[in-house]
C-alpha cells in the first residue's frame, strides 16, 4: 500500500478533480504490475496496473492480489468501471486503502467485488490514503473546498503597508509559493489586496497549471483594468450583485444570508473547485480563521524590518506540523486543531 501511495503522488496536479490513485499487483511473492492514474480523463490506476503485466505473467492474475489506494469505481464515467475489469481478470483478492466518498462510487465498487466472490480487505493505511487525497475527501464529505491559508510576515508581525507593496518572502520561497499554486484548484484574494498589490496570481515561476483566480468584490467597486484580468485563464469574481459570464470572467453571486467565508466556500463548491489557496489579505484570512473554515496554514516569516503596517492574521486552534528555514525565511506549516 505504501508503494501505491508513492505511485499515486506522481500524478500530483494532473488528475484533479479526480483523486490520485496508485495500484500494485503481487503474485508468486513478487510485484507483477504497477500503475497510477496519470492524468484527468485517462485510464485509472487499476487499468494501467493490469496493462503493465508482462505477457508471461498474465496467467498469474488468477492468483494475484491487487493493492489499490482508493476503492475501485463501479460506474461509467470517462472510463469503464474498474471493478468490472478486476472481475473480468478473475483477480481473487483486492486490498483497498480507503473507500471512495464520491456518490457514484461510495461502497458500490467494494460491494460489486464482494458479490463476484473476491476477497476484499478495506482500510489498509487508511489515514495515509485519506491524507493523500484530503482535498477530494473534503469536497465530497463536507461539500466545500479544502482551504489553505498562506501569508508572509515579518518577525515583528506585519504583512505589508497600506498603499505600498512590500516583498517579504525571498526568491526561493517565492518560487515555492508558485509551486503551491499549481497544486490547488483556485487562488483567492480580497479586493483590497487586488487594489494595493495588483498581483497576477499565476504560477509563472513553476511549470504547471495556473489555478482559477478568485476575487472577492462584494459591491463590484473594482473594474477589470488590473493586471490579472489581462492574463489568460478563468477568473471568478464573487459579488452580491450579479451572475454573469463575460469571456474568461465569471461573476458569481454569493449568498448574503450566511457569513462571508461560508458564502465564499459555497460559491466555490458550486464552481466545482476542490481546493483554494487563500493569499490575502489580512481581513480575508482572519475571517476564515474566525469561522473555523480552514484546513492548513502556511506562514513565511522573514527578517525584513518593519515597525508599522498591516498586522498579520492571528492564528488559533492551530497545530504546528513542521517548520524549516530557506535562507532568511522561516516556513511554518499548521493544520487546524479539530479537538
Tab-separated table of N, CA, C and O in Angstrom, residues 6-114:
chain	number	residue	atom	x	y	z
A	6	UNK	N	3.141	5.926	-3.173
A	6	UNK	CA	4.271	6.501	-3.904
A	6	UNK	C	3.915	6.723	-5.372
A	6	UNK	O	4.213	7.765	-5.956
A	7	UNK	N	3.298	5.722	-5.958
A	7	UNK	CA	2.902	5.826	-7.367
A	7	UNK	C	1.869	6.929	-7.573
A	7	UNK	O	1.952	7.713	-8.526
A	8	UNK	N	0.901	6.993	-6.663
A	8	UNK	CA	-0.189	7.963	-6.799
A	8	UNK	C	0.324	9.395	-6.826
A	8	UNK	O	-0.181	10.237	-7.583
A	9	UNK	N	1.344	9.692	-6.003
A	9	UNK	CA	1.839	11.068	-5.909
A	9	UNK	C	2.497	11.544	-7.202
A	9	UNK	O	2.679	12.749	-7.397
A	10	UNK	N	2.837	10.637	-8.101
A	10	UNK	CA	3.421	11.038	-9.377
A	10	UNK	C	2.460	11.874	-10.206
A	10	UNK	O	2.887	12.613	-11.106
A	11	UNK	N	1.159	11.769	-9.909
A	11	UNK	CA	0.154	12.488	-10.692
A	11	UNK	C	-0.281	13.790	-10.040
A	11	UNK	O	-1.246	14.407	-10.480
A	12	UNK	N	0.417	14.228	-8.998
A	12	UNK	CA	0.025	15.451	-8.293
A	12	UNK	C	-0.096	16.621	-9.263
A	12	UNK	O	0.809	16.899	-10.041
A	13	UNK	N	-1.260	17.271	-9.219
A	13	UNK	CA	-1.504	18.423	-10.079
A	13	UNK	C	-2.027	18.093	-11.459
A	13	UNK	O	-2.346	18.989	-12.238
A	14	UNK	N	-2.144	16.793	-11.793
A	14	UNK	CA	-2.540	16.412	-13.156
A	14	UNK	C	-3.889	15.702	-13.251
A	14	UNK	O	-4.384	15.498	-14.367
A	15	UNK	N	-4.477	15.300	-12.132
A	15	UNK	CA	-5.698	14.488	-12.215
A	15	UNK	C	-6.945	15.176	-11.658
A	15	UNK	O	-8.051	14.682	-11.833
A	16	UNK	N	-6.783	16.286	-10.947
A	16	UNK	CA	-7.942	16.963	-10.356
A	16	UNK	C	-8.968	17.294	-11.439
A	16	UNK	O	-8.594	17.636	-12.561
A	17	UNK	N	-10.275	17.172	-11.142
A	17	UNK	CA	-10.851	16.920	-9.816
A	17	UNK	C	-10.897	15.442	-9.393
A	17	UNK	O	-11.476	15.137	-8.365
A	18	UNK	N	-10.315	14.563	-10.178
A	18	UNK	CA	-10.243	13.169	-9.762
A	18	UNK	C	-9.172	13.006	-8.677
A	18	UNK	O	-8.255	13.817	-8.573
A	19	UNK	N	-9.246	11.936	-7.883
A	19	UNK	CA	-8.231	11.700	-6.854
A	19	UNK	C	-6.982	11.068	-7.440
A	19	UNK	O	-6.994	10.494	-8.533
A	20	UNK	N	-5.882	11.180	-6.694
A	20	UNK	CA	-4.647	10.477	-7.044
A	20	UNK	C	-4.757	9.048	-6.535
A	20	UNK	O	-5.106	8.836	-5.370
A	21	UNK	N	-4.479	8.081	-7.401
A	21	UNK	CA	-4.627	6.667	-7.037
A	21	UNK	C	-3.457	5.873	-7.592
A	21	UNK	O	-3.043	6.075	-8.739
A	22	UNK	N	-2.934	4.948	-6.772
A	22	UNK	CA	-1.904	4.033	-7.222
A	22	UNK	C	-2.352	2.601	-7.017
A	22	UNK	O	-3.176	2.316	-6.143
A	23	UNK	N	-1.825	1.686	-7.828
A	23	UNK	CA	-2.210	0.273	-7.739
A	23	UNK	C	-0.989	-0.614	-7.980
A	23	UNK	O	-0.109	-0.275	-8.778
A	24	UNK	N	-0.952	-1.746	-7.277
A	24	UNK	CA	0.155	-2.710	-7.376
A	24	UNK	C	-0.426	-4.115	-7.403
A	24	UNK	O	-1.297	-4.456	-6.603
A	25	UNK	N	0.064	-4.936	-8.306
A	25	UNK	CA	-0.321	-6.346	-8.383
A	25	UNK	C	0.821	-7.221	-7.874
A	25	UNK	O	1.968	-7.062	-8.299
A	26	UNK	N	0.500	-8.148	-6.957
A	26	UNK	CA	1.503	-9.034	-6.389
A	26	UNK	C	1.086	-10.489	-6.618
A	26	UNK	O	-0.075	-10.846	-6.382
A	27	UNK	N	2.015	-11.298	-7.073
A	27	UNK	CA	1.758	-12.737	-7.259
A	27	UNK	C	3.077	-13.487	-7.164
A	27	UNK	O	4.129	-12.959	-7.561
A	28	UNK	N	3.014	-14.672	-6.643
A	28	UNK	CA	4.200	-15.528	-6.520
A	28	UNK	C	5.339	-14.816	-5.799
A	28	UNK	O	6.522	-14.976	-6.141
A	29	UNK	N	4.984	-14.000	-4.803
A	29	UNK	CA	5.983	-13.333	-3.980
A	29	UNK	C	6.692	-12.163	-4.636
A	29	UNK	O	7.728	-11.708	-4.149
A	30	UNK	N	6.152	-11.638	-5.729
A	30	UNK	CA	6.797	-10.500	-6.385
A	30	UNK	C	5.748	-9.589	-7.028
A	30	UNK	O	4.604	-9.988	-7.256
A	31	UNK	N	6.157	-8.370	-7.298
A	31	UNK	CA	5.280	-7.413	-7.988
A	31	UNK	C	5.280	-7.732	-9.473
A	31	UNK	O	6.344	-7.797	-10.105
A	32	UNK	N	4.099	-7.949	-10.027
A	32	UNK	CA	3.996	-8.242	-11.457
A	32	UNK	C	3.395	-7.082	-12.251
A	32	UNK	O	3.379	-7.110	-13.486
A	33	UNK	N	2.888	-6.066	-11.540
A	33	UNK	CA	2.315	-4.929	-12.247
A	33	UNK	C	2.176	-3.716	-11.340
A	33	UNK	O	1.968	-3.855	-10.132
A	34	UNK	N	2.335	-2.532	-11.910
A	34	UNK	CA	2.156	-1.279	-11.191
A	34	UNK	C	1.483	-0.262	-12.104
A	34	UNK	O	1.638	-0.312	-13.329
A	35	UNK	N	0.755	0.662	-11.479
A	35	UNK	CA	0.134	1.705	-12.286
A	35	UNK	C	-0.445	2.793	-11.413
A	35	UNK	O	-0.641	2.610	-10.210
A	36	UNK	N	-0.696	3.928	-12.018
A	36	UNK	CA	-1.346	5.028	-11.307
A	36	UNK	C	-2.179	5.838	-12.292
A	36	UNK	O	-1.985	5.756	-13.516
A	37	UNK	N	-3.119	6.587	-11.756
A	37	UNK	CA	-3.961	7.453	-12.577
A	37	UNK	C	-3.133	8.675	-12.939
A	37	UNK	O	-2.862	9.529	-12.096
A	38	UNK	N	-2.687	8.760	-14.194
A	38	UNK	CA	-1.667	9.735	-14.584
A	38	UNK	C	-2.220	11.107	-14.943
A	38	UNK	O	-1.572	12.130	-14.692
A	39	UNK	N	-3.415	11.161	-15.541
A	39	UNK	CA	-3.964	12.451	-15.957
A	39	UNK	C	-5.486	12.368	-16.014
A	39	UNK	O	-6.059	11.289	-16.207
A	40	UNK	N	-6.128	13.514	-15.834
A	40	UNK	CA	-7.590	13.566	-15.801
A	40	UNK	C	-8.160	13.088	-17.134
A	40	UNK	O	-7.737	13.522	-18.206
A	41	UNK	N	-9.111	12.157	-17.045
A	41	UNK	CA	-9.737	11.605	-18.238
A	41	UNK	C	-9.022	10.384	-18.780
A	41	UNK	O	-9.532	9.708	-19.680
A	42	UNK	N	-7.837	10.090	-18.243
A	42	UNK	CA	-7.069	8.949	-18.716
A	42	UNK	C	-7.411	7.682	-17.963
A	42	UNK	O	-8.243	7.675	-17.045
A	43	UNK	N	-6.784	6.571	-18.323
A	43	UNK	CA	-7.057	5.294	-17.652
A	43	UNK	C	-6.776	5.385	-16.156
A	43	UNK	O	-5.843	6.062	-15.738
A	44	UNK	N	-7.590	4.677	-15.377
A	44	UNK	CA	-7.410	4.682	-13.932
A	44	UNK	C	-6.223	3.804	-13.533
A	44	UNK	O	-5.665	3.067	-14.342
A	45	UNK	N	-5.860	3.902	-12.263
A	45	UNK	CA	-4.690	3.184	-11.764
A	45	UNK	C	-4.784	1.683	-12.012
A	45	UNK	O	-3.805	1.033	-12.410
A	46	UNK	N	-5.972	1.113	-11.755
A	46	UNK	CA	-6.152	-0.331	-11.906
A	46	UNK	C	-5.935	-0.768	-13.357
A	46	UNK	O	-5.347	-1.819	-13.622
A	47	UNK	N	-6.403	0.046	-14.297
A	47	UNK	CA	-6.249	-0.265	-15.720
A	47	UNK	C	-4.773	-0.262	-16.101
A	47	UNK	O	-4.265	-1.209	-16.735
A	48	UNK	N	-4.068	0.801	-15.709
A	48	UNK	CA	-2.640	0.887	-16.033
A	48	UNK	C	-1.837	-0.218	-15.355
A	48	UNK	O	-0.863	-0.722	-15.921
A	49	UNK	N	-2.256	-0.572	-14.146
A	49	UNK	CA	-1.565	-1.632	-13.419
A	49	UNK	C	-1.717	-2.973	-14.136
A	49	UNK	O	-0.730	-3.683	-14.377
A	50	UNK	N	-2.937	-3.330	-14.480
A	50	UNK	CA	-3.195	-4.603	-15.166
A	50	UNK	C	-2.528	-4.624	-16.544
A	50	UNK	O	-1.944	-5.633	-16.961
A	51	UNK	N	-2.582	-3.488	-17.251
A	51	UNK	CA	-1.969	-3.425	-18.578
A	51	UNK	C	-0.444	-3.514	-18.524
A	51	UNK	O	0.197	-3.823	-19.537
A	52	UNK	N	0.148	-3.241	-17.354
A	52	UNK	CA	1.609	-3.277	-17.239
A	52	UNK	C	2.148	-4.693	-17.045
A	52	UNK	O	3.362	-4.916	-17.118
A	53	UNK	N	1.252	-5.645	-16.787
A	53	UNK	CA	1.678	-7.035	-16.551
A	53	UNK	C	2.267	-7.618	-17.842
A	53	UNK	O	1.655	-7.534	-18.913
A	54	UNK	N	3.430	-8.205	-17.732
A	54	UNK	CA	4.080	-8.787	-18.907
A	54	UNK	C	3.303	-10.010	-19.396
A	54	UNK	O	2.669	-10.702	-18.596
A	55	UNK	N	3.361	-10.299	-20.700
A	55	UNK	CA	2.603	-11.435	-21.248
A	55	UNK	C	2.864	-12.749	-20.523
A	55	UNK	O	1.940	-13.541	-20.301
A	56	UNK	N	4.109	-12.958	-20.117
A	56	UNK	CA	4.425	-14.227	-19.457
A	56	UNK	C	3.861	-14.308	-18.040
A	56	UNK	O	3.848	-15.390	-17.432
A	57	UNK	N	3.379	-13.154	-17.507
A	57	UNK	CA	2.823	-13.141	-16.157
A	57	UNK	C	1.296	-13.053	-16.117
A	57	UNK	O	0.704	-13.066	-15.036
A	58	UNK	N	0.673	-12.949	-17.268
A	58	UNK	CA	-0.782	-12.777	-17.309
A	58	UNK	C	-1.514	-13.919	-16.611
A	58	UNK	O	-2.528	-13.697	-15.918
A	59	UNK	N	-1.011	-15.137	-16.748
A	59	UNK	CA	-1.660	-16.275	-16.104
A	59	UNK	C	-1.651	-16.169	-14.585
A	59	UNK	O	-2.479	-16.787	-13.902
A	60	UNK	N	-0.746	-15.350	-14.037
A	60	UNK	CA	-0.658	-15.184	-12.584
A	60	UNK	C	-1.775	-14.311	-12.020
A	60	UNK	O	-1.969	-14.273	-10.799
A	61	UNK	N	-2.496	-13.601	-12.882
A	61	UNK	CA	-3.563	-12.719	-12.407
A	61	UNK	C	-4.609	-13.485	-11.599
A	61	UNK	O	-5.158	-12.956	-10.628
A	62	UNK	N	-4.872	-14.716	-11.964
A	62	UNK	CA	-5.902	-15.509	-11.276
A	62	UNK	C	-5.452	-15.980	-9.890
A	62	UNK	O	-6.243	-16.582	-9.163
A	63	UNK	N	-4.192	-15.667	-9.544
A	63	UNK	CA	-3.705	-15.996	-8.202
A	63	UNK	C	-3.090	-14.769	-7.537
A	63	UNK	O	-2.363	-14.894	-6.556
A	64	UNK	N	-3.394	-13.592	-8.073
A	64	UNK	CA	-2.733	-12.368	-7.622
A	64	UNK	C	-3.551	-11.617	-6.574
A	64	UNK	O	-4.755	-11.853	-6.393
A	65	UNK	N	-2.880	-10.693	-5.897
A	65	UNK	CA	-3.541	-9.730	-5.006
A	65	UNK	C	-3.327	-8.341	-5.579
A	65	UNK	O	-2.188	-7.958	-5.897
A	66	UNK	N	-4.427	-7.620	-5.742
A	66	UNK	CA	-4.355	-6.244	-6.217
A	66	UNK	C	-4.432	-5.305	-5.023
A	66	UNK	O	-5.387	-5.369	-4.237
A	67	UNK	N	-3.438	-4.464	-4.875
A	67	UNK	CA	-3.452	-3.411	-3.856
A	67	UNK	C	-3.787	-2.103	-4.561
A	67	UNK	O	-3.177	-1.771	-5.586
A	68	UNK	N	-4.741	-1.349	-4.029
A	68	UNK	CA	-5.120	-0.069	-4.630
A	68	UNK	C	-5.459	0.915	-3.516
A	68	UNK	O	-6.102	0.555	-2.529
A	69	UNK	N	-4.985	2.146	-3.652
A	69	UNK	CA	-5.096	3.106	-2.548
A	69	UNK	C	-6.507	3.667	-2.361
A	69	UNK	O	-6.814	4.206	-1.297
A	70	UNK	N	-7.375	3.532	-3.360
A	70	UNK	CA	-8.749	4.016	-3.251
A	70	UNK	C	-9.698	2.995	-3.879
A	70	UNK	O	-9.325	2.313	-4.839
A	71	UNK	N	-10.879	2.903	-3.353
A	71	UNK	CA	-11.893	1.961	-3.824
A	71	UNK	C	-12.058	2.018	-5.350
A	71	UNK	O	-12.244	3.098	-5.912
A	72	UNK	N	-12.002	0.890	-6.038
A	72	UNK	CA	-12.228	0.877	-7.489
A	72	UNK	C	-13.629	1.368	-7.833
A	72	UNK	O	-14.588	1.102	-7.118
A	73	UNK	N	-13.718	2.113	-8.940
A	73	UNK	CA	-15.013	2.673	-9.337
A	73	UNK	C	-15.922	1.573	-9.885
A	73	UNK	O	-15.469	0.541	-10.367
A	74	UNK	N	-17.227	1.845	-9.812
A	74	UNK	CA	-18.223	0.876	-10.289
A	74	UNK	C	-19.191	1.523	-11.264
A	74	UNK	O	-20.279	1.009	-11.498
A	75	UNK	N	-18.807	2.662	-11.833
A	75	UNK	CA	-19.710	3.393	-12.726
A	75	UNK	C	-18.964	3.778	-14.010
A	75	UNK	O	-17.745	3.788	-14.070
A	76	UNK	N	-19.732	4.076	-15.028
A	76	UNK	CA	-19.172	4.566	-16.277
A	76	UNK	C	-19.019	6.081	-16.180
A	76	UNK	O	-19.993	6.812	-16.020
A	77	UNK	N	-17.783	6.564	-16.242
A	77	UNK	CA	-17.520	7.993	-16.295
A	77	UNK	C	-16.785	8.264	-17.585
A	77	UNK	O	-17.292	7.971	-18.671
A	78	UNK	N	-15.575	8.810	-17.467
A	78	UNK	CA	-14.752	8.964	-18.673
A	78	UNK	C	-14.111	7.639	-19.068
A	78	UNK	O	-13.581	7.501	-20.172
A	79	UNK	N	-14.137	6.668	-18.130
A	79	UNK	CA	-13.611	5.323	-18.390
A	79	UNK	C	-14.599	4.293	-17.847
A	79	UNK	O	-15.440	4.613	-17.002
A	80	UNK	N	-14.527	3.040	-18.314
A	80	UNK	CA	-15.415	1.992	-17.792
A	80	UNK	C	-15.112	1.673	-16.330
A	80	UNK	O	-14.055	2.037	-15.814
A	81	UNK	N	-16.015	0.957	-15.648
A	81	UNK	CA	-15.811	0.631	-14.233
A	81	UNK	C	-14.588	-0.263	-14.008
A	81	UNK	O	-14.434	-1.310	-14.649
A	82	UNK	N	-13.738	0.137	-13.082
A	82	UNK	CA	-12.547	-0.658	-12.768
A	82	UNK	C	-12.916	-1.957	-12.054
A	82	UNK	O	-12.225	-2.966	-12.194
A	83	UNK	N	-13.998	-1.919	-11.283
A	83	UNK	CA	-14.436	-3.139	-10.592
A	83	UNK	C	-14.726	-4.242	-11.598
A	83	UNK	O	-14.382	-5.406	-11.373
A	84	UNK	N	-15.347	-3.882	-12.717
A	84	UNK	CA	-15.665	-4.873	-13.751
A	84	UNK	C	-14.397	-5.448	-14.374
A	84	UNK	O	-14.331	-6.637	-14.702
A	85	UNK	N	-13.373	-4.605	-14.540
A	85	UNK	CA	-12.113	-5.076	-15.113
A	85	UNK	C	-11.439	-6.080	-14.177
A	85	UNK	O	-10.909	-7.102	-14.635
A	86	UNK	N	-11.476	-5.794	-12.891
A	86	UNK	CA	-10.883	-6.703	-11.904
A	86	UNK	C	-11.601	-8.050	-11.932
A	86	UNK	O	-10.969	-9.111	-11.907
A	87	UNK	N	-12.933	-7.996	-11.990
A	87	UNK	CA	-13.739	-9.221	-12.040
A	87	UNK	C	-13.442	-9.999	-13.325
A	87	UNK	O	-13.299	-11.231	-13.317
A	88	UNK	N	-13.334	-9.275	-14.429
A	88	UNK	CA	-13.063	-9.911	-15.727
A	88	UNK	C	-11.766	-10.716	-15.698
A	88	UNK	O	-11.694	-11.818	-16.259
A	89	UNK	N	-10.745	-10.187	-15.023
A	89	UNK	CA	-9.450	-10.869	-14.982
A	89	UNK	C	-9.358	-11.882	-13.844
A	89	UNK	O	-8.296	-12.479	-13.637
A	90	UNK	N	-10.440	-12.046	-13.122
A	90	UNK	CA	-10.549	-13.060	-12.065
A	90	UNK	C	-9.456	-12.927	-11.002
A	90	UNK	O	-8.911	-13.933	-10.518
A	91	UNK	N	-9.158	-11.696	-10.673
A	91	UNK	CA	-8.189	-11.450	-9.590
A	91	UNK	C	-8.886	-11.796	-8.274
A	91	UNK	O	-9.927	-11.228	-7.947
A	92	UNK	N	-8.359	-12.736	-7.479
A	92	UNK	CA	-9.109	-13.278	-6.350
A	92	UNK	C	-9.100	-12.433	-5.079
A	92	UNK	O	-9.949	-12.621	-4.209
A	93	UNK	N	-8.141	-11.508	-4.966
A	93	UNK	CA	-8.045	-10.743	-3.717
A	93	UNK	C	-7.706	-9.284	-4.021
A	93	UNK	O	-6.821	-9.004	-4.832
A	94	UNK	N	-8.415	-8.364	-3.355
A	94	UNK	CA	-8.185	-6.927	-3.539
A	94	UNK	C	-8.042	-6.274	-2.166
A	94	UNK	O	-8.907	-6.439	-1.305
A	95	UNK	N	-6.959	-5.546	-1.976
A	95	UNK	CA	-6.703	-4.810	-0.734
A	95	UNK	C	-6.832	-3.321	-1.044
A	95	UNK	O	-6.131	-2.796	-1.916
A	96	UNK	N	-7.740	-2.652	-0.328
A	96	UNK	CA	-8.104	-1.262	-0.628
A	96	UNK	C	-7.674	-0.345	0.516
A	96	UNK	O	-7.932	-0.637	1.687
A	97	UNK	N	-7.043	0.777	0.170
A	97	UNK	CA	-6.611	1.729	1.185
A	97	UNK	C	-7.767	2.369	1.929
A	97	UNK	O	-7.800	2.400	3.159
A	98	UNK	N	-8.732	2.893	1.180
A	98	UNK	CA	-9.910	3.506	1.794
A	98	UNK	C	-11.043	3.573	0.790
A	98	UNK	O	-10.827	3.490	-0.427
A	99	UNK	N	-12.254	3.714	1.320
A	99	UNK	CA	-13.444	3.815	0.480
A	99	UNK	C	-13.482	5.167	-0.210
A	99	UNK	O	-12.891	6.144	0.247
A	100	UNK	N	-14.201	5.230	-1.325
A	100	UNK	CA	-14.339	6.450	-2.125
A	100	UNK	C	-15.648	7.141	-1.749
A	100	UNK	O	-16.723	6.560	-1.895
A	101	UNK	N	-15.602	8.408	-1.272
A	101	UNK	CA	-16.830	9.090	-0.857
A	101	UNK	C	-17.654	9.645	-2.011
A	101	UNK	O	-18.786	10.107	-1.797
A	102	UNK	N	-17.117	9.618	-3.234
A	102	UNK	CA	-17.853	10.142	-4.389
A	102	UNK	C	-19.155	9.365	-4.541
A	102	UNK	O	-19.180	8.132	-4.510
A	103	UNK	N	-20.251	10.088	-4.716
A	103	UNK	CA	-21.592	9.486	-4.679
A	103	UNK	C	-21.749	8.323	-5.655
A	103	UNK	O	-22.417	7.335	-5.347
A	104	UNK	N	-21.130	8.436	-6.826
A	104	UNK	CA	-21.273	7.383	-7.831
A	104	UNK	C	-20.512	6.108	-7.463
A	104	UNK	O	-20.751	5.055	-8.044
A	105	UNK	N	-19.606	6.198	-6.501
A	105	UNK	CA	-18.853	5.033	-6.044
A	105	UNK	C	-19.327	4.659	-4.641
A	105	UNK	O	-20.186	3.817	-4.470
A	106	UNK	N	-18.746	5.277	-3.611
A	106	UNK	CA	-19.205	5.213	-2.220
A	106	UNK	C	-19.682	3.825	-1.779
A	106	UNK	O	-20.826	3.624	-1.422
A	107	UNK	N	-18.785	2.850	-1.875
A	107	UNK	CA	-19.096	1.488	-1.437
A	107	UNK	C	-19.582	0.563	-2.526
A	107	UNK	O	-19.559	-0.665	-2.360
A	108	UNK	N	-20.012	1.128	-3.641
A	108	UNK	CA	-20.555	0.290	-4.728
A	108	UNK	C	-19.480	-0.577	-5.362
A	108	UNK	O	-19.739	-1.715	-5.765
A	109	UNK	N	-18.260	-0.040	-5.469
A	109	UNK	CA	-17.167	-0.837	-6.027
A	109	UNK	C	-16.817	-2.010	-5.133
A	109	UNK	O	-16.618	-3.134	-5.610
A	110	UNK	N	-16.762	-1.750	-3.831
A	110	UNK	CA	-16.478	-2.823	-2.870
A	110	UNK	C	-17.568	-3.880	-2.919
A	110	UNK	O	-17.281	-5.089	-2.954
A	111	UNK	N	-18.813	-3.453	-2.940
A	111	UNK	CA	-19.940	-4.397	-2.986
A	111	UNK	C	-19.904	-5.249	-4.244
A	111	UNK	O	-20.185	-6.467	-4.189
A	112	UNK	N	-19.548	-4.639	-5.375
A	112	UNK	CA	-19.526	-5.393	-6.631
A	112	UNK	C	-18.425	-6.454	-6.608
A	112	UNK	O	-18.620	-7.578	-7.084
A	113	UNK	N	-17.282	-6.096	-6.053
A	113	UNK	CA	-16.191	-7.067	-5.960
A	113	UNK	C	-16.563	-8.231	-5.051
A	113	UNK	O	-16.333	-9.399	-5.377
A	114	UNK	N	-17.163	-7.921	-3.906
A	114	UNK	CA	-17.569	-8.973	-2.967
A	114	UNK	C	-18.636	-9.872	-3.580
A	114	UNK	O	-18.608	-11.099	-3.388
